[in-house]
């Protein structure tokens, strides 16, 4: 293949077996992450972004969730084949993750210092004192003032933004090669959001890790992502670099997403959200899942499912608009 | 924190006064002549007179109460009207027996109950979960005396494995220091007495511990299930922590708070359950003492024992509240 990938996800299928049917939360997703780059995953609520991330960590809540098919190659090794014990060696060490809600993601009954040093002592053979020193450096790195004293504080003694900084410090404790950030700014104030994004950008420059940034905010994509995967109803609908995504978006769903962000500060008119609702993942009809809401939908869209195709170099789309010939053949 | 403890200890004073009035009134409010009711119908007038004089029953009530409290503060809890032994002396050997039994029962209940609850939650819907929760359901609805009698029938009468009564076999010598026999036998290195007292405490301990064990197991399970769904458990897993750390450190410390409340309540229950258990297993503790004293209408004993049990109850509550602080740093006491 020649190119050096840190992570390659191939045909990933993750589903939940519920009483009312099988939910295909992730349905055939393909992407790769190069060392040091930032990949964005965007999509509406329920489109399978978090489940894609948790699948990589093999932390899909099970039961009822299960990875049913696919490969997740990390430096060429398939994580799906790894045992739970081998995965524990990778989590928090090679691949770490931060979550949407910093209020609930830290354990309320342990000090921040305890929670930070714990990660270090799990993966590195260090003494308690060395771990504490490193923890102080980490808090300093993520911009928490008076780090040494703050180690003794409990999570409830920090503000939301500060807690997310603590989460980031914890995730970076063991110099991971990949950081998965699942909507790390969604629960924060706008000004704090910008600070956290700045911090992640700065840390990536200093430490060189790759980031998978999950968001439903295209502003965040524009800010820090190199390449972007757009998801809809568990499927990957478009995958390309940031510039192409904003300049020549191909998928009607992506058009909708782009339309729903204000172009200029002055343009304060109501955002044009995509009309309609995402489909019920338990009862997907045949054809394209977006057909119901798609302004360009044709009769064939409700019959035939589209395939992911490279329509231009480095630009993958899953839409019948770009599969004309095939449709007419049938 | 220190302030809080001092404040709570000061609160003991009104509680103490309240309980002492109740205990005091118990003896005086018996309809009819208390002296007669204590000594029975066959008592002679001379005996009645001397008892009235001894208990100062002829004085006005407030004077009686004041002199009783004076004695209590001096550490004199009165005398049994039957054996004429001083109550404080009786209680000083019996209270350790009751505390030892209750603690033993509580430790069994906590260790087995909490472990069963954790495993049931971690392996939800497994055969272990179903088995232990069915067991817990039986456990809470088991009458102590029935369970106790069944145990004696099975393990003593039929199998001859365990002694049916007492704290120590006749002929076993133990030098007492704390009057906790298990502790004393360890302190004096008396291995034989240790085995003997363990054999004696096993059945009453389990009989007394069954209900709290069942309640603790169910509480731990539901509390753990709730905590295991929380975001910070996902974080702990994402950090790559070993499974036992996630469950026994991150989840348990959070899940333990409601369990601790239940344990606090159960200790009070144990003191009550001790009356039954001690009677069935002839355990020479405070519970059996109270029971016998009530039967023989030895009211000065009843009065003072109630006072002591009430004080213990309040102290246990205080200890539970202080433990809360350890398990939840968000709680403030000032
Ligand atoms: N425990 C579960 N049981 C059943 N279905 C689930 C469960 N967890 C998630 N799902 C389903 O999986 C699908 C994908 O969920 P996911 O959390 O990945 O969405 P998301 O894109 O991260 O959304 P959001 O922006 O709201 O975080 C959803 O449709 C959801 O209904
Ligand atoms: Mg999500």
Short mmCIF file of C-alpha atoms in Angstrom, two decimals, chain A residues 4-314:
data_model
loop_
_atom_site.label_atom_id
_atom_site.label_comp_id
_atom_site.label_asym_id
_atom_site.label_seq_id
_atom_site.Cartn_x
_atom_site.Cartn_y
_atom_site.Cartn_z
CA UNK A 4 1.64 4.61 6.41
CA UNK A 5 -1.65 4.58 8.31
CA UNK A 6 -2.03 4.70 12.05
CA UNK A 7 -5.59 3.43 11.95
CA UNK A 8 -7.59 1.79 9.19
CA UNK A 9 -11.23 0.98 9.70
CA UNK A 10 -12.62 -1.45 7.14
CA UNK A 11 -16.31 -2.21 6.63
CA UNK A 12 -17.17 -1.76 10.31
CA UNK A 13 -20.61 -2.95 11.42
CA UNK A 14 -21.77 -2.40 15.00
CA UNK A 15 -25.31 -3.17 16.06
CA UNK A 16 -27.60 -3.31 19.05
CA UNK A 17 -30.03 -6.12 19.52
CA UNK A 18 -33.07 -4.62 21.25
CA UNK A 19 -36.53 -5.96 21.94
CA UNK A 20 -37.99 -3.87 19.15
CA UNK A 21 -35.42 -4.95 16.58
CA UNK A 22 -31.79 -4.75 15.50
CA UNK A 23 -30.30 -1.23 15.46
CA UNK A 24 -27.53 -0.95 12.90
CA UNK A 25 -25.74 1.88 14.69
CA UNK A 26 -22.63 1.63 12.49
CA UNK A 27 -23.29 0.15 9.08
CA UNK A 28 -20.28 -0.43 6.88
CA UNK A 29 -17.91 2.42 7.65
CA UNK A 30 -14.45 2.80 6.05
CA UNK A 31 -11.80 5.35 6.88
CA UNK A 32 -8.18 5.72 7.85
CA UNK A 33 -6.16 8.06 10.03
CA UNK A 34 -2.56 9.05 9.30
CA UNK A 35 -0.12 9.73 12.12
CA UNK A 36 -0.52 13.28 13.41
CA UNK A 37 -3.55 14.21 11.35
CA UNK A 38 -7.01 15.22 12.51
CA UNK A 39 -9.99 13.36 11.17
CA UNK A 40 -13.42 14.81 11.73
CA UNK A 41 -16.58 12.74 12.01
CA UNK A 42 -19.75 14.79 11.58
CA UNK A 43 -23.42 13.94 11.52
CA UNK A 44 -26.69 14.52 13.29
CA UNK A 45 -27.52 13.08 16.66
CA UNK A 46 -27.94 9.30 16.46
CA UNK A 47 -25.95 8.91 13.25
CA UNK A 48 -23.48 6.51 14.87
CA UNK A 49 -20.50 8.79 15.58
CA UNK A 50 -20.02 7.76 19.19
CA UNK A 51 -20.53 4.10 18.38
CA UNK A 52 -17.86 4.31 15.70
CA UNK A 53 -15.48 5.75 18.31
CA UNK A 54 -16.43 3.26 21.01
CA UNK A 55 -15.99 0.43 18.50
CA UNK A 56 -12.38 1.50 17.97
CA UNK A 57 -11.85 1.36 21.74
CA UNK A 58 -13.90 -1.85 21.88
CA UNK A 59 -16.03 -0.20 24.57
CA UNK A 60 -19.42 -0.64 22.91
CA UNK A 61 -21.78 -1.41 25.79
CA UNK A 62 -22.33 -5.13 25.53
CA UNK A 63 -24.92 -6.49 25.79
CA UNK A 64 -26.86 -5.21 23.84
CA UNK A 65 -24.14 -3.84 21.54
CA UNK A 66 -21.76 -5.87 19.41
CA UNK A 67 -19.24 -5.38 16.64
CA UNK A 68 -20.50 -7.86 14.08
CA UNK A 69 -18.19 -7.35 11.14
CA UNK A 70 -15.15 -5.48 9.92
CA UNK A 71 -11.53 -4.76 10.69
CA UNK A 72 -9.96 -2.07 12.83
CA UNK A 73 -6.28 -2.07 11.97
CA UNK A 74 -4.12 -0.19 14.42
CA UNK A 75 -0.55 -0.06 13.09
CA UNK A 76 -1.60 -3.04 10.98
CA UNK A 77 -2.93 -5.10 13.93
CA UNK A 78 -6.63 -5.93 13.99
CA UNK A 79 -8.06 -4.66 17.28
CA UNK A 80 -11.20 -6.73 16.82
CA UNK A 81 -9.14 -9.88 17.24
CA UNK A 82 -7.46 -8.62 20.41
CA UNK A 83 -8.40 -9.99 23.80
CA UNK A 84 -9.86 -7.76 26.48
CA UNK A 85 -6.53 -7.84 28.30
CA UNK A 86 -4.61 -6.73 25.21
CA UNK A 87 -7.16 -3.95 24.69
CA UNK A 88 -6.62 -2.67 28.22
CA UNK A 89 -2.98 -2.25 27.36
CA UNK A 90 -3.93 -0.11 24.35
CA UNK A 91 -6.67 1.99 25.97
CA UNK A 92 -5.41 5.08 27.72
CA UNK A 93 -1.91 4.20 26.57
CA UNK A 94 -1.82 4.12 22.75
CA UNK A 95 -5.36 5.29 22.06
CA UNK A 96 -7.21 7.46 24.52
CA UNK A 97 -10.56 9.10 24.54
CA UNK A 98 -12.31 12.13 25.95
CA UNK A 99 -16.04 12.55 26.21
CA UNK A 100 -18.79 15.04 25.75
CA UNK A 101 -19.76 15.77 29.32
CA UNK A 102 -16.83 16.65 31.59
CA UNK A 103 -19.28 17.02 34.50
CA UNK A 104 -20.05 13.32 34.63
CA UNK A 105 -16.95 11.82 33.04
CA UNK A 106 -14.72 12.22 36.08
CA UNK A 107 -15.25 10.11 39.15
CA UNK A 108 -16.70 12.41 41.84
CA UNK A 109 -15.21 10.58 44.81
CA UNK A 110 -11.52 10.60 43.85
CA UNK A 111 -9.19 13.57 43.65
CA UNK A 112 -8.03 14.72 40.26
CA UNK A 113 -4.49 13.75 41.26
CA UNK A 114 -5.58 10.21 42.06
CA UNK A 115 -7.38 9.89 38.73
CA UNK A 116 -4.42 11.26 36.81
CA UNK A 117 -1.71 9.19 38.47
CA UNK A 118 -3.82 6.07 38.20
CA UNK A 119 -3.53 6.11 34.41
CA UNK A 120 0.21 6.58 34.60
CA UNK A 121 0.68 3.84 37.15
CA UNK A 122 -1.43 1.46 35.10
CA UNK A 123 0.62 1.80 31.96
CA UNK A 124 4.04 2.95 33.13
CA UNK A 125 6.26 1.47 35.74
CA UNK A 126 6.64 4.61 37.85
CA UNK A 127 6.70 5.36 41.55
CA UNK A 128 3.92 7.29 43.21
CA UNK A 129 6.15 10.35 43.47
CA UNK A 130 7.19 10.28 39.82
CA UNK A 131 3.55 9.88 38.85
CA UNK A 132 2.59 12.91 40.94
CA UNK A 133 5.33 14.99 39.36
CA UNK A 134 4.22 13.96 35.90
CA UNK A 135 0.62 14.72 36.82
CA UNK A 136 1.64 18.23 37.88
CA UNK A 137 3.36 18.74 34.54
CA UNK A 138 0.28 17.49 32.71
CA UNK A 139 -2.06 19.92 34.49
CA UNK A 140 0.40 22.67 33.70
CA UNK A 141 0.46 21.58 30.06
CA UNK A 142 -3.32 21.84 29.73
CA UNK A 143 -3.27 25.30 31.30
CA UNK A 144 -4.55 24.73 34.81
CA UNK A 145 -3.10 27.34 37.18
CA UNK A 146 -1.43 26.25 40.41
CA UNK A 147 -1.31 22.61 39.27
CA UNK A 148 0.41 21.18 42.32
CA UNK A 149 -2.33 22.34 44.70
CA UNK A 150 -5.10 21.46 42.27
CA UNK A 151 -4.09 17.79 42.29
CA UNK A 152 -5.65 17.50 45.73
CA UNK A 153 -9.01 18.86 44.56
CA UNK A 154 -12.07 16.84 43.71
CA UNK A 155 -13.81 17.22 40.31
CA UNK A 156 -16.69 19.23 41.80
CA UNK A 157 -14.18 21.92 42.74
CA UNK A 158 -13.47 22.63 39.04
CA UNK A 159 -15.52 24.48 36.42
CA UNK A 160 -16.76 22.66 33.32
CA UNK A 161 -13.97 23.94 31.10
CA UNK A 162 -11.35 23.12 33.71
CA UNK A 163 -12.73 19.61 34.05
CA UNK A 164 -12.46 19.08 30.32
CA UNK A 165 -8.83 20.22 30.60
CA UNK A 166 -8.35 17.62 33.31
CA UNK A 167 -9.90 14.99 31.03
CA UNK A 168 -7.49 16.02 28.27
CA UNK A 169 -4.55 15.83 30.68
CA UNK A 170 -5.67 12.36 31.69
CA UNK A 171 -6.01 11.26 28.08
CA UNK A 172 -2.54 12.57 27.23
CA UNK A 173 -0.84 11.08 30.30
CA UNK A 174 0.80 8.25 28.41
CA UNK A 175 1.57 10.07 25.16
CA UNK A 176 -1.02 8.29 23.03
CA UNK A 177 -0.65 8.10 19.26
CA UNK A 178 -4.35 8.65 18.78
CA UNK A 179 -6.78 10.79 20.75
CA UNK A 180 -10.48 10.28 20.14
CA UNK A 181 -12.48 13.32 21.20
CA UNK A 182 -16.23 12.71 21.26
CA UNK A 183 -17.85 16.14 21.07
CA UNK A 184 -15.41 17.54 23.63
CA UNK A 185 -16.84 21.05 23.49
CA UNK A 186 -20.57 20.47 23.09
CA UNK A 187 -21.38 20.78 26.80
CA UNK A 188 -19.33 23.95 27.28
CA UNK A 189 -19.93 27.71 26.93
CA UNK A 190 -19.05 29.20 23.57
CA UNK A 191 -15.97 31.06 24.82
CA UNK A 192 -14.73 27.98 26.66
CA UNK A 193 -15.34 25.89 23.52
CA UNK A 194 -12.91 28.04 21.58
CA UNK A 195 -10.31 27.76 24.34
CA UNK A 196 -10.52 23.97 24.42
CA UNK A 197 -10.19 23.75 20.63
CA UNK A 198 -7.16 26.06 20.76
CA UNK A 199 -5.66 23.87 23.47
CA UNK A 200 -6.16 20.69 21.44
CA UNK A 201 -4.59 22.34 18.39
CA UNK A 202 -1.62 23.50 20.45
CA UNK A 203 -1.14 20.13 22.11
CA UNK A 204 -1.31 18.33 18.80
CA UNK A 205 1.43 20.58 17.43
CA UNK A 206 3.60 19.92 20.50
CA UNK A 207 2.96 16.21 20.99
CA UNK A 208 2.17 15.10 17.45
CA UNK A 209 -0.71 12.73 18.16
CA UNK A 210 -3.48 12.06 15.67
CA UNK A 211 -6.99 13.15 16.62
CA UNK A 212 -10.39 11.84 15.68
CA UNK A 213 -12.70 14.76 16.36
CA UNK A 214 -16.35 13.89 16.61
CA UNK A 215 -18.69 16.83 16.29
CA UNK A 216 -21.94 17.98 14.82
CA UNK A 217 -20.52 21.47 14.45
CA UNK A 218 -19.01 22.23 11.04
CA UNK A 219 -17.33 25.25 12.63
CA UNK A 220 -15.17 22.84 14.62
CA UNK A 221 -14.38 20.96 11.42
CA UNK A 222 -13.28 24.15 9.70
CA UNK A 223 -11.16 24.99 12.73
CA UNK A 224 -9.07 21.85 13.17
CA UNK A 225 -9.87 18.92 10.87
CA UNK A 226 -7.68 17.79 7.96
CA UNK A 227 -10.16 15.30 6.60
CA UNK A 228 -13.81 14.70 7.31
CA UNK A 229 -16.20 11.79 7.29
CA UNK A 230 -19.90 12.64 7.14
CA UNK A 231 -22.23 10.05 8.67
CA UNK A 232 -25.94 9.57 8.26
CA UNK A 233 -28.03 6.80 9.85
CA UNK A 234 -25.00 4.68 10.63
CA UNK A 235 -23.66 5.00 7.11
CA UNK A 236 -20.75 6.96 5.76
CA UNK A 237 -22.14 9.30 3.11
CA UNK A 238 -19.10 11.39 2.25
CA UNK A 239 -15.38 11.32 3.00
CA UNK A 240 -12.88 13.92 1.82
CA UNK A 241 -10.52 16.65 2.96
CA UNK A 242 -11.72 19.78 4.69
CA UNK A 243 -11.23 22.08 1.65
CA UNK A 244 -13.17 19.89 -0.72
CA UNK A 245 -15.91 19.43 1.84
CA UNK A 246 -16.55 23.15 2.09
CA UNK A 247 -15.85 24.02 -1.56
CA UNK A 248 -17.30 21.12 -3.54
CA UNK A 249 -19.54 19.06 -1.27
CA UNK A 250 -21.09 16.18 -3.19
CA UNK A 251 -23.74 14.62 -1.02
CA UNK A 252 -27.13 16.31 -0.68
CA UNK A 253 -26.99 15.66 3.07
CA UNK A 254 -23.69 17.54 3.30
CA UNK A 255 -25.27 20.41 1.37
CA UNK A 256 -27.95 20.51 4.00
CA UNK A 257 -25.42 20.55 6.81
CA UNK A 258 -23.46 23.37 5.16
CA UNK A 259 -26.63 25.36 4.60
CA UNK A 260 -27.45 25.19 8.24
CA UNK A 261 -24.43 27.23 9.32
CA UNK A 262 -24.53 31.02 8.97
CA UNK A 263 -22.11 32.25 6.28
CA UNK A 264 -21.42 35.65 7.80
CA UNK A 265 -21.78 37.17 11.19
CA UNK A 266 -24.41 39.60 9.90
CA UNK A 267 -26.46 36.90 8.28
CA UNK A 268 -28.61 36.33 11.32
CA UNK A 269 -31.59 34.85 9.53
CA UNK A 270 -33.00 31.55 10.72
CA UNK A 271 -30.71 28.65 9.99
CA UNK A 272 -32.02 26.40 7.31
CA UNK A 273 -31.90 23.06 9.05
CA UNK A 274 -32.58 20.00 6.97
CA UNK A 275 -36.28 19.30 7.14
CA UNK A 276 -37.59 16.01 8.48
CA UNK A 277 -36.08 13.56 10.94
CA UNK A 278 -33.38 10.90 10.72
CA UNK A 279 -34.89 7.47 10.02
CA UNK A 280 -35.61 4.89 12.69
CA UNK A 281 -32.56 2.64 12.53
CA UNK A 282 -34.61 -0.40 13.47
CA UNK A 283 -36.84 -0.19 10.43
CA UNK A 284 -34.66 0.97 7.54
CA UNK A 285 -36.34 0.62 4.19
CA UNK A 286 -34.39 -0.46 1.17
CA UNK A 287 -32.76 2.21 -0.91
CA UNK A 288 -30.90 5.27 0.37
CA UNK A 289 -31.66 6.11 4.03
CA UNK A 290 -31.60 9.84 3.22
CA UNK A 291 -34.09 9.55 0.36
CA UNK A 292 -37.05 10.67 2.51
CA UNK A 293 -35.45 14.03 3.22
CA UNK A 294 -33.34 14.47 0.09
CA UNK A 295 -34.20 17.39 -2.22
CA UNK A 296 -32.68 15.50 -5.17
CA UNK A 297 -34.29 12.14 -4.48
CA UNK A 298 -35.49 10.20 -7.50
CA UNK A 299 -37.68 7.14 -7.67
CA UNK A 300 -34.64 4.90 -7.90
CA UNK A 301 -33.27 6.26 -4.59
CA UNK A 302 -36.05 4.47 -2.75
CA UNK A 303 -35.27 1.19 -4.43
CA UNK A 304 -31.54 0.93 -4.78
CA UNK A 305 -28.95 1.47 -2.04
CA UNK A 306 -26.00 3.64 -3.09
CA UNK A 307 -22.38 2.49 -2.77
CA UNK A 308 -19.40 4.41 -1.55
CA UNK A 309 -17.45 5.49 -4.65
CA UNK A 310 -14.43 7.61 -5.34
CA UNK A 311 -15.98 10.22 -7.62
CA UNK A 312 -12.89 12.39 -7.75
CA UNK A 313 -9.40 11.67 -6.42
CA UNK A 314 -9.59 11.73 -2.60
#
